[in-house]
Amino acid sequence: MMIMMNAMISHQSLPGIKSIGFVDPEYLQPNVAFKSIAGIPIGVFCHINSISLCGNATCEAVSEYNNNGRSQKTTLKFNTTDVLPTYFKLAFIVVDTNSDSYLIGARENPYPVIKCSKSFGTPGGDPAVYSYEISLTALKSLIPCRI
């Protein structure tokens, strides 16, 4: 009989997002999650494609500890008028209001899952936007970085 228990669940919610961008993960350093866990600073040394935000964006990272080990799930939600190239593998850079930057994604698997929906707005003033939800579950999925 196997009993699964969550010994500890911790939530990290960023205080506010100043900007979001995306990069091609091929240009990232290898094994960024393992390097981050080991305390090695992570740098992003490639061109970051900025995304124009409409409204407030949210990012939440949840770490769970259970009998099988540790994992972290990060969910990023935002609205934009930009169409992202979702047919490519992407990694995302989030900069919060404290000017701290975070990487969601890596050069290796797993890659972020991107969900997109289109809203046509209302005549009363709601904007016509694309709503994106980016989620990634990995050993470490919200990686502090320098840009």
mmCIF file of C-alpha atoms in Angstrom:
data_model
loop_
_atom_site.group_PDB
_atom_site.id
_atom_site.type_symbol
_atom_site.label_atom_id
_atom_site.label_comp_id
_atom_site.label_asym_id
_atom_site.label_seq_id
_atom_site.Cartn_x
_atom_site.Cartn_y
_atom_site.Cartn_z
ATOM 1 C CA MET A 1 0.000 0.000 0.000
ATOM 2 C CA MET A 2 1.451 3.310 -1.080
ATOM 3 C CA ILE A 3 0.494 6.481 0.758
ATOM 4 C CA MET A 4 1.125 9.815 -0.933
ATOM 5 C CA MET A 5 1.469 12.719 1.465
ATOM 6 C CA ASN A 6 2.279 16.319 0.748
ATOM 7 C CA ALA A 7 4.616 17.220 3.553
ATOM 8 C CA MET A 8 4.843 20.844 2.562
ATOM 9 C CA ILE A 9 3.369 23.086 -0.120
ATOM 10 C CA SER A 10 4.790 26.563 -0.615
ATOM 11 C CA HIS A 11 3.483 29.320 -2.856
ATOM 12 C CA GLN A 12 5.488 32.154 -4.348
ATOM 13 C CA SER A 13 3.502 34.966 -5.927
ATOM 14 C CA LEU A 14 5.316 37.819 -7.591
ATOM 15 C CA PRO A 15 4.244 41.275 -6.354
ATOM 16 C CA GLY A 16 3.578 42.618 -9.828
ATOM 17 C CA ILE A 17 4.909 42.144 -13.331
ATOM 18 C CA LYS A 18 6.611 44.995 -15.126
ATOM 19 C CA SER A 19 7.439 43.218 -18.390
ATOM 20 C CA ILE A 20 7.380 39.852 -20.143
ATOM 21 C CA GLY A 21 9.446 38.654 -23.058
ATOM 22 C CA PHE A 22 10.230 35.425 -24.859
ATOM 23 C CA VAL A 23 13.415 33.839 -26.162
ATOM 24 C CA ASP A 24 14.406 30.868 -28.268
ATOM 25 C CA PRO A 25 15.486 28.228 -25.713
ATOM 26 C CA GLU A 26 18.278 27.055 -28.045
ATOM 27 C CA TYR A 27 20.240 30.163 -26.994
ATOM 28 C CA LEU A 28 19.964 29.474 -23.242
ATOM 29 C CA GLN A 29 22.691 27.910 -21.138
ATOM 30 C CA PRO A 30 22.392 24.137 -20.702
ATOM 31 C CA ASN A 31 20.954 22.728 -17.450
ATOM 32 C CA VAL A 32 19.763 26.047 -16.003
ATOM 33 C CA ALA A 33 17.459 24.367 -13.462
ATOM 34 C CA PHE A 34 20.264 22.283 -11.969
ATOM 35 C CA LYS A 35 22.614 25.289 -11.959
ATOM 36 C CA SER A 36 19.998 27.404 -10.181
ATOM 37 C CA ILE A 37 19.409 24.729 -7.537
ATOM 38 C CA ALA A 38 23.186 24.598 -6.983
ATOM 39 C CA GLY A 39 23.273 28.370 -6.476
ATOM 40 C CA ILE A 40 25.056 29.216 -9.732
ATOM 41 C CA PRO A 41 23.820 32.536 -11.196
ATOM 42 C CA ILE A 42 21.934 32.181 -14.482
ATOM 43 C CA GLY A 43 22.391 34.722 -17.247
ATOM 44 C CA VAL A 44 20.313 35.181 -20.383
ATOM 45 C CA PHE A 45 22.693 36.370 -23.096
ATOM 46 C CA CYS A 46 20.402 36.478 -26.116
ATOM 47 C CA HIS A 47 17.874 38.835 -27.660
ATOM 48 C CA ILE A 48 14.623 39.019 -25.655
ATOM 49 C CA ASN A 49 11.482 39.662 -27.712
ATOM 50 C CA SER A 50 9.265 41.942 -25.625
ATOM 51 C CA ILE A 51 5.529 41.381 -25.309
ATOM 52 C CA SER A 52 3.152 44.337 -24.987
ATOM 53 C CA LEU A 53 0.870 43.701 -22.022
ATOM 54 C CA CYS A 54 -2.798 44.649 -21.749
ATOM 55 C CA GLY A 55 -3.934 44.800 -18.143
ATOM 56 C CA ASN A 56 -2.262 42.983 -15.280
ATOM 57 C CA ALA A 57 -0.229 39.826 -15.674
ATOM 58 C CA THR A 58 0.144 37.188 -12.955
ATOM 59 C CA CYS A 59 2.806 34.612 -12.220
ATOM 60 C CA GLU A 60 2.613 31.966 -9.524
ATOM 61 C CA ALA A 61 5.069 29.233 -8.605
ATOM 62 C CA VAL A 62 3.998 26.342 -6.378
ATOM 63 C CA SER A 63 6.544 23.924 -4.922
ATOM 64 C CA GLU A 64 5.302 20.565 -3.678
ATOM 65 C CA TYR A 65 7.122 17.970 -1.646
ATOM 66 C CA ASN A 66 5.828 14.407 -1.699
ATOM 67 C CA ASN A 67 7.145 10.855 -1.488
ATOM 68 C CA ASN A 68 8.305 10.909 -5.092
ATOM 69 C CA GLY A 69 10.481 14.001 -4.694
ATOM 70 C CA ARG A 70 10.139 17.699 -5.275
ATOM 71 C CA SER A 71 8.579 19.558 -8.186
ATOM 72 C CA GLN A 72 7.611 23.131 -8.954
ATOM 73 C CA LYS A 73 4.741 24.295 -11.146
ATOM 74 C CA THR A 74 4.787 27.808 -12.540
ATOM 75 C CA THR A 75 1.775 29.441 -14.177
ATOM 76 C CA LEU A 76 2.060 32.736 -16.052
ATOM 77 C CA LYS A 77 -1.093 34.486 -17.303
ATOM 78 C CA PHE A 78 -1.260 37.652 -19.368
ATOM 79 C CA ASN A 79 -3.262 39.476 -22.049
ATOM 80 C CA THR A 80 -1.666 41.022 -25.122
ATOM 81 C CA THR A 81 -2.450 42.263 -28.587
ATOM 82 C CA ASP A 82 0.643 40.439 -29.889
ATOM 83 C CA VAL A 83 0.453 37.056 -31.571
ATOM 84 C CA LEU A 84 3.187 34.804 -30.183
ATOM 85 C CA PRO A 85 4.910 32.207 -32.385
ATOM 86 C CA THR A 86 3.506 29.248 -30.445
ATOM 87 C CA TYR A 87 4.529 26.807 -33.182
ATOM 88 C CA PHE A 88 8.131 27.170 -31.882
ATOM 89 C CA LYS A 89 9.531 26.138 -28.508
ATOM 90 C CA LEU A 90 9.664 29.242 -26.323
ATOM 91 C CA ALA A 91 11.072 30.244 -22.951
ATOM 92 C CA PHE A 92 9.757 33.307 -21.104
ATOM 93 C CA ILE A 93 11.458 36.063 -19.135
ATOM 94 C CA VAL A 94 9.388 37.809 -16.449
ATOM 95 C CA VAL A 95 10.559 41.038 -14.792
ATOM 96 C CA ASP A 96 8.701 42.007 -11.620
ATOM 97 C CA THR A 97 8.206 45.446 -10.067
ATOM 98 C CA ASN A 98 11.305 44.908 -7.911
ATOM 99 C CA SER A 99 13.334 44.590 -11.181
ATOM 100 C CA ASP A 100 14.049 40.924 -10.422
ATOM 101 C CA SER A 101 13.963 38.724 -13.512
ATOM 102 C CA TYR A 102 12.893 35.098 -13.805
ATOM 103 C CA LEU A 103 13.208 32.493 -16.529
ATOM 104 C CA ILE A 104 10.383 30.061 -17.300
ATOM 105 C CA GLY A 105 11.695 27.349 -19.574
ATOM 106 C CA ALA A 106 15.021 25.767 -20.446
ATOM 107 C CA ARG A 107 17.095 24.519 -23.315
ATOM 108 C CA GLU A 108 16.071 20.916 -22.532
ATOM 109 C CA ASN A 109 12.729 19.199 -21.905
ATOM 110 C CA PRO A 110 10.231 19.875 -20.440
ATOM 111 C CA TYR A 111 9.180 22.979 -22.343
ATOM 112 C CA PRO A 112 6.432 25.387 -21.251
ATOM 113 C CA VAL A 113 2.894 24.532 -22.347
ATOM 114 C CA ILE A 114 1.260 27.522 -24.041
ATOM 115 C CA LYS A 115 -2.524 27.978 -24.117
ATOM 116 C CA CYS A 116 -3.974 30.824 -26.139
ATOM 117 C CA SER A 117 -7.496 32.168 -26.444
ATOM 118 C CA LYS A 118 -8.812 35.112 -28.449
ATOM 119 C CA SER A 119 -11.289 37.577 -26.986
ATOM 120 C CA PHE A 120 -13.086 40.002 -29.271
ATOM 121 C CA GLY A 121 -13.995 42.373 -26.447
ATOM 122 C CA THR A 122 -17.248 44.230 -26.007
ATOM 123 C CA PRO A 123 -18.517 47.468 -27.493
ATOM 124 C CA GLY A 124 -18.590 48.890 -23.948
ATOM 125 C CA GLY A 125 -14.820 49.090 -23.779
ATOM 126 C CA ASP A 126 -13.293 45.676 -23.096
ATOM 127 C CA PRO A 127 -10.253 45.256 -25.357
ATOM 128 C CA ALA A 128 -9.899 42.623 -28.050
ATOM 129 C CA VAL A 129 -6.887 40.637 -26.814
ATOM 130 C CA TYR A 130 -5.134 37.303 -26.856
ATOM 131 C CA SER A 131 -5.084 35.642 -23.440
ATOM 132 C CA TYR A 132 -2.096 33.406 -22.816
ATOM 133 C CA GLU A 133 -1.553 30.889 -20.051
ATOM 134 C CA ILE A 134 1.950 29.470 -19.834
ATOM 135 C CA SER A 135 2.522 26.539 -17.487
ATOM 136 C CA LEU A 136 5.610 24.515 -16.714
ATOM 137 C CA THR A 137 6.143 21.708 -14.223
ATOM 138 C CA ALA A 138 9.754 20.781 -13.579
ATOM 139 C CA LEU A 139 12.274 20.251 -10.825
ATOM 140 C CA LYS A 140 12.631 24.064 -10.806
ATOM 141 C CA SER A 141 10.449 26.003 -13.204
ATOM 142 C CA LEU A 142 10.782 29.648 -12.001
ATOM 143 C CA ILE A 143 14.503 30.355 -12.268
ATOM 144 C CA PRO A 144 15.985 33.652 -11.053
ATOM 145 C CA CYS A 145 18.202 35.088 -13.807
ATOM 146 C CA ARG A 146 20.103 38.148 -14.931
ATOM 147 C CA ILE A 147 19.279 39.830 -18.221
#
